[in-house]
Amino acid sequence: NLIPLEWFEKILNGNRIAVEADALDGVKKKLKDVFKSRPVPKVALDRVTQDSNLFHYGELHFDKGGLFFLAEFKDIEVQRRLEAVLKLLGDEGLGGRRTAGYGLFDVEPDTIELEIPENADRYLLLSLYWPPQNERNILSLKNSSYQMVRRAGWFLLDDGRSYRRRPIWMFSEGSVLNIRPIGGVADVTPDAVPDKHVYRFGYAFILPIKAVDHANL
């Protein structure tokens, strides 16, 4: 799931890499140093009897930096609008206990450069991918390496009622496909709310990858 950037570039270009167990352990250790979690004790009081009930919730603290995501823009106006949305989210916070000041963040745009192959014959997913019907018809799973994941979850209506989204299956991050995937937006509206429209984003974020010639291994 997690490999150094130099390994990743070699894999993209169809090169073999020699990996030892202690090298992978070193990568995992670096990840553990990025953030720490700790339990925080709290006490809830019964509104009627005032009886106390001890419980814990978890806090996540980043040592340096924080979370990141990748994005590719074809329209500068879309980029500006997304940056405005991210700034608003940073001011309001993500996750639970936002009223207590948790989940605030700053956005720092940056770029990343990768050496990618010119004669790629496969495509590597960096995101979840939901293929529409026209792509399913041409996708050959015999020449692909993939994993499927089930996505469901809940959504909240304006009146406060919550409903479960209709579950769908998607290709997971790290899957290698033999076509250039585009993806689409899946309608996950449950039957209980036919007058609403709920969608799940399933467009693919990809990198070209060159398949390894196993005959020469």
Short mmCIF file of N, CA and C in Angstrom, two decimals, residues 17-115:
data_model
loop_
_atom_site.label_atom_id
_atom_site.label_comp_id
_atom_site.label_asym_id
_atom_site.label_seq_id
_atom_site.Cartn_x
_atom_site.Cartn_y
_atom_site.Cartn_z
N ILE A 17 12.29 -4.27 -9.18
CA ILE A 17 12.93 -3.71 -7.98
C ILE A 17 13.16 -4.83 -7.00
N ALA A 18 14.28 -4.77 -6.30
CA ALA A 18 14.60 -5.74 -5.26
C ALA A 18 14.21 -5.15 -3.91
N VAL A 19 13.26 -5.78 -3.25
CA VAL A 19 12.72 -5.26 -2.00
C VAL A 19 12.98 -6.27 -0.89
N GLU A 20 13.60 -5.81 0.17
CA GLU A 20 13.83 -6.65 1.33
C GLU A 20 12.83 -6.31 2.43
N ALA A 21 12.62 -7.27 3.31
CA ALA A 21 11.60 -7.11 4.35
C ALA A 21 11.90 -5.92 5.26
N ASP A 22 13.17 -5.71 5.61
CA ASP A 22 13.50 -4.61 6.50
C ASP A 22 13.26 -3.25 5.84
N ALA A 23 13.36 -3.21 4.49
CA ALA A 23 13.08 -1.96 3.79
C ALA A 23 11.61 -1.58 3.92
N LEU A 24 10.73 -2.57 3.80
CA LEU A 24 9.30 -2.31 3.97
C LEU A 24 8.99 -1.92 5.40
N ASP A 25 9.66 -2.54 6.36
CA ASP A 25 9.45 -2.18 7.77
C ASP A 25 9.85 -0.73 8.01
N GLY A 26 10.90 -0.28 7.31
CA GLY A 26 11.32 1.11 7.46
C GLY A 26 10.28 2.09 6.94
N VAL A 27 9.61 1.72 5.85
CA VAL A 27 8.54 2.57 5.31
C VAL A 27 7.38 2.66 6.28
N LYS A 28 7.01 1.54 6.88
CA LYS A 28 5.90 1.53 7.85
C LYS A 28 6.25 2.36 9.08
N LYS A 29 7.52 2.30 9.49
CA LYS A 29 7.92 3.07 10.67
C LYS A 29 7.84 4.57 10.39
N LYS A 30 8.23 4.99 9.20
CA LYS A 30 8.14 6.40 8.84
C LYS A 30 6.70 6.88 8.90
N LEU A 31 5.77 6.04 8.46
CA LEU A 31 4.37 6.42 8.48
C LEU A 31 3.88 6.61 9.91
N LYS A 32 4.32 5.75 10.83
CA LYS A 32 3.90 5.87 12.22
C LYS A 32 4.40 7.16 12.85
N ASP A 33 5.52 7.70 12.32
CA ASP A 33 6.05 8.93 12.87
C ASP A 33 5.32 10.17 12.36
N VAL A 34 4.49 10.02 11.34
CA VAL A 34 3.80 11.17 10.77
C VAL A 34 2.69 11.66 11.70
N PHE A 35 1.95 10.74 12.30
CA PHE A 35 0.85 11.15 13.17
C PHE A 35 0.77 10.24 14.38
N LYS A 36 0.17 10.74 15.43
CA LYS A 36 -0.03 9.97 16.66
C LYS A 36 -1.50 10.08 17.05
N SER A 37 -2.02 9.02 17.63
CA SER A 37 -3.38 9.03 18.16
C SER A 37 -3.34 8.82 19.67
N ARG A 38 -4.29 9.40 20.34
CA ARG A 38 -4.36 9.23 21.79
C ARG A 38 -5.82 9.25 22.23
N PRO A 39 -6.17 8.42 23.24
CA PRO A 39 -7.53 8.44 23.77
C PRO A 39 -7.70 9.58 24.78
N VAL A 40 -8.85 10.21 24.76
CA VAL A 40 -9.15 11.32 25.66
C VAL A 40 -10.37 10.94 26.49
N PRO A 41 -10.25 10.91 27.83
CA PRO A 41 -11.40 10.55 28.68
C PRO A 41 -12.39 11.71 28.80
N LYS A 42 -13.66 11.37 28.79
CA LYS A 42 -14.73 12.33 28.98
C LYS A 42 -15.80 11.72 29.88
N VAL A 43 -16.60 12.59 30.47
CA VAL A 43 -17.68 12.14 31.35
C VAL A 43 -19.00 12.71 30.85
N ALA A 44 -19.98 11.82 30.66
CA ALA A 44 -21.33 12.24 30.28
C ALA A 44 -22.24 12.11 31.50
N LEU A 45 -23.08 13.12 31.73
CA LEU A 45 -24.01 13.12 32.86
C LEU A 45 -25.43 12.89 32.38
N ASP A 46 -26.13 11.98 33.06
CA ASP A 46 -27.52 11.73 32.75
C ASP A 46 -28.35 12.97 33.04
N ARG A 47 -29.21 13.36 32.11
CA ARG A 47 -29.99 14.60 32.27
C ARG A 47 -31.01 14.53 33.39
N VAL A 48 -31.41 13.33 33.77
CA VAL A 48 -32.43 13.17 34.81
C VAL A 48 -31.80 12.87 36.16
N THR A 49 -30.96 11.83 36.20
CA THR A 49 -30.39 11.37 37.48
C THR A 49 -29.04 11.98 37.79
N GLN A 50 -28.40 12.61 36.80
CA GLN A 50 -27.06 13.17 36.95
C GLN A 50 -25.99 12.10 37.20
N ASP A 51 -26.33 10.84 36.91
CA ASP A 51 -25.33 9.78 37.01
C ASP A 51 -24.25 9.99 35.96
N SER A 52 -23.01 9.70 36.33
CA SER A 52 -21.89 9.91 35.41
C SER A 52 -21.59 8.64 34.62
N ASN A 53 -21.12 8.83 33.42
CA ASN A 53 -20.74 7.72 32.55
C ASN A 53 -19.43 8.09 31.86
N LEU A 54 -18.36 7.34 32.18
CA LEU A 54 -17.05 7.62 31.61
C LEU A 54 -16.94 7.00 30.21
N PHE A 55 -16.43 7.79 29.25
CA PHE A 55 -16.20 7.27 27.90
C PHE A 55 -14.93 7.92 27.34
N HIS A 56 -14.43 7.38 26.24
CA HIS A 56 -13.22 7.88 25.59
C HIS A 56 -13.50 8.16 24.12
N TYR A 57 -12.82 9.14 23.58
CA TYR A 57 -12.81 9.35 22.14
C TYR A 57 -11.36 9.58 21.72
N GLY A 58 -11.09 9.38 20.44
CA GLY A 58 -9.72 9.44 19.95
C GLY A 58 -9.39 10.77 19.29
N GLU A 59 -8.17 11.24 19.51
CA GLU A 59 -7.64 12.43 18.85
C GLU A 59 -6.47 12.01 17.96
N LEU A 60 -6.35 12.67 16.82
CA LEU A 60 -5.26 12.39 15.89
C LEU A 60 -4.44 13.66 15.73
N HIS A 61 -3.13 13.56 16.00
CA HIS A 61 -2.24 14.71 15.93
C HIS A 61 -1.15 14.45 14.90
N PHE A 62 -0.94 15.40 14.01
CA PHE A 62 0.12 15.31 13.00
C PHE A 62 1.38 15.97 13.53
N ASP A 63 2.51 15.29 13.31
CA ASP A 63 3.80 15.84 13.73
C ASP A 63 4.22 16.96 12.79
N LYS A 64 4.34 16.64 11.51
CA LYS A 64 4.70 17.62 10.49
C LYS A 64 3.80 17.42 9.28
N GLY A 65 3.39 18.51 8.68
CA GLY A 65 2.53 18.39 7.51
C GLY A 65 1.14 17.92 7.87
N GLY A 66 0.61 17.04 7.05
CA GLY A 66 -0.75 16.56 7.29
C GLY A 66 -1.21 15.68 6.15
N LEU A 67 -2.50 15.68 5.91
CA LEU A 67 -3.07 14.90 4.82
C LEU A 67 -2.84 15.61 3.48
N PHE A 68 -2.95 14.84 2.40
CA PHE A 68 -2.83 15.45 1.08
C PHE A 68 -3.71 14.67 0.11
N PHE A 69 -4.02 15.29 -1.01
CA PHE A 69 -4.69 14.61 -2.10
C PHE A 69 -4.15 15.16 -3.41
N LEU A 70 -4.34 14.40 -4.47
CA LEU A 70 -3.86 14.79 -5.79
C LEU A 70 -5.02 15.26 -6.65
N ALA A 71 -4.78 16.24 -7.48
CA ALA A 71 -5.82 16.75 -8.37
C ALA A 71 -5.17 17.18 -9.68
N GLU A 72 -5.90 17.02 -10.76
CA GLU A 72 -5.47 17.45 -12.08
C GLU A 72 -6.52 18.38 -12.66
N PHE A 73 -6.11 19.55 -13.12
CA PHE A 73 -7.05 20.56 -13.58
C PHE A 73 -6.86 20.82 -15.08
N LYS A 74 -7.97 20.96 -15.76
CA LYS A 74 -7.97 21.36 -17.16
C LYS A 74 -8.55 22.76 -17.33
N ASP A 75 -9.13 23.30 -16.26
CA ASP A 75 -9.76 24.62 -16.31
C ASP A 75 -9.30 25.39 -15.08
N ILE A 76 -8.66 26.53 -15.26
CA ILE A 76 -8.15 27.32 -14.15
C ILE A 76 -9.27 27.83 -13.26
N GLU A 77 -10.46 28.05 -13.82
CA GLU A 77 -11.57 28.53 -13.03
C GLU A 77 -12.04 27.45 -12.06
N VAL A 78 -12.02 26.20 -12.51
CA VAL A 78 -12.38 25.09 -11.61
C VAL A 78 -11.38 25.00 -10.47
N GLN A 79 -10.11 25.20 -10.77
CA GLN A 79 -9.09 25.16 -9.73
C GLN A 79 -9.32 26.25 -8.69
N ARG A 80 -9.65 27.44 -9.14
CA ARG A 80 -9.89 28.55 -8.21
C ARG A 80 -11.10 28.27 -7.33
N ARG A 81 -12.13 27.71 -7.91
CA ARG A 81 -13.33 27.42 -7.12
C ARG A 81 -13.05 26.34 -6.09
N LEU A 82 -12.27 25.31 -6.47
CA LEU A 82 -11.94 24.26 -5.52
C LEU A 82 -11.08 24.81 -4.38
N GLU A 83 -10.12 25.66 -4.69
CA GLU A 83 -9.28 26.25 -3.65
C GLU A 83 -10.12 27.08 -2.68
N ALA A 84 -11.15 27.77 -3.19
CA ALA A 84 -12.03 28.54 -2.32
C ALA A 84 -12.83 27.63 -1.40
N VAL A 85 -13.29 26.51 -1.95
CA VAL A 85 -14.05 25.55 -1.14
C VAL A 85 -13.16 24.96 -0.05
N LEU A 86 -11.91 24.62 -0.39
CA LEU A 86 -10.99 24.05 0.59
C LEU A 86 -10.68 25.04 1.71
N LYS A 87 -10.54 26.31 1.35
CA LYS A 87 -10.29 27.32 2.38
C LYS A 87 -11.48 27.42 3.33
N LEU A 88 -12.68 27.34 2.79
CA LEU A 88 -13.88 27.38 3.64
C LEU A 88 -13.92 26.17 4.56
N LEU A 89 -13.63 24.99 4.02
CA LEU A 89 -13.60 23.78 4.84
C LEU A 89 -12.53 23.89 5.93
N GLY A 90 -11.39 24.48 5.58
CA GLY A 90 -10.34 24.63 6.58
C GLY A 90 -10.74 25.54 7.72
N ASP A 91 -11.52 26.57 7.41
CA ASP A 91 -11.99 27.49 8.45
C ASP A 91 -13.08 26.87 9.32
N GLU A 92 -13.90 25.99 8.73
CA GLU A 92 -14.99 25.38 9.47
C GLU A 92 -14.58 24.08 10.15
N GLY A 93 -13.62 23.36 9.56
CA GLY A 93 -13.15 22.12 10.16
C GLY A 93 -13.78 20.89 9.53
N LEU A 94 -13.05 19.78 9.62
CA LEU A 94 -13.52 18.48 9.14
C LEU A 94 -13.65 17.52 10.32
N GLY A 95 -14.57 16.56 10.19
CA GLY A 95 -14.70 15.53 11.21
C GLY A 95 -15.56 15.95 12.38
N GLY A 96 -15.43 15.20 13.45
CA GLY A 96 -16.26 15.45 14.63
C GLY A 96 -15.71 16.53 15.54
N ARG A 97 -16.56 17.01 16.44
CA ARG A 97 -16.22 18.00 17.47
C ARG A 97 -15.66 19.29 16.87
N ARG A 98 -16.24 19.69 15.75
CA ARG A 98 -15.79 20.94 15.13
C ARG A 98 -16.14 22.14 15.99
N THR A 99 -17.23 22.05 16.76
CA THR A 99 -17.61 23.17 17.63
C THR A 99 -16.60 23.37 18.75
N ALA A 100 -15.78 22.34 19.01
CA ALA A 100 -14.75 22.46 20.04
C ALA A 100 -13.41 22.87 19.45
N GLY A 101 -13.39 23.17 18.14
CA GLY A 101 -12.17 23.64 17.50
C GLY A 101 -11.35 22.57 16.83
N TYR A 102 -11.88 21.36 16.73
CA TYR A 102 -11.13 20.29 16.08
C TYR A 102 -11.32 20.34 14.56
N GLY A 103 -10.35 19.80 13.84
CA GLY A 103 -10.48 19.62 12.40
C GLY A 103 -10.14 20.83 11.55
N LEU A 104 -9.61 21.90 12.14
CA LEU A 104 -9.22 23.07 11.37
C LEU A 104 -7.91 22.78 10.63
N PHE A 105 -7.75 23.35 9.44
CA PHE A 105 -6.54 23.11 8.67
C PHE A 105 -6.28 24.24 7.70
N ASP A 106 -5.03 24.32 7.25
CA ASP A 106 -4.61 25.27 6.21
C ASP A 106 -4.27 24.48 4.95
N VAL A 107 -4.52 25.08 3.80
CA VAL A 107 -4.24 24.45 2.52
C VAL A 107 -2.95 25.01 1.94
N GLU A 108 -2.04 24.13 1.55
CA GLU A 108 -0.78 24.54 0.93
C GLU A 108 -0.63 23.83 -0.42
N PRO A 109 -1.00 24.48 -1.52
CA PRO A 109 -0.87 23.85 -2.85
C PRO A 109 0.59 23.56 -3.17
N ASP A 110 0.81 22.46 -3.84
CA ASP A 110 2.16 22.05 -4.22
C ASP A 110 2.05 21.20 -5.49
N THR A 111 3.18 20.88 -6.08
CA THR A 111 3.20 20.04 -7.29
C THR A 111 4.10 18.85 -7.05
N ILE A 112 3.88 17.79 -7.82
CA ILE A 112 4.71 16.60 -7.75
C ILE A 112 5.05 16.18 -9.17
N GLU A 113 6.29 15.81 -9.40
CA GLU A 113 6.75 15.39 -10.73
C GLU A 113 7.08 13.91 -10.70
N LEU A 114 6.64 13.20 -11.73
CA LEU A 114 6.87 11.77 -11.84
C LEU A 114 7.41 11.45 -13.24
N GLU A 115 8.32 10.52 -13.28
CA GLU A 115 8.82 10.02 -14.57
C GLU A 115 7.91 8.90 -15.03
#
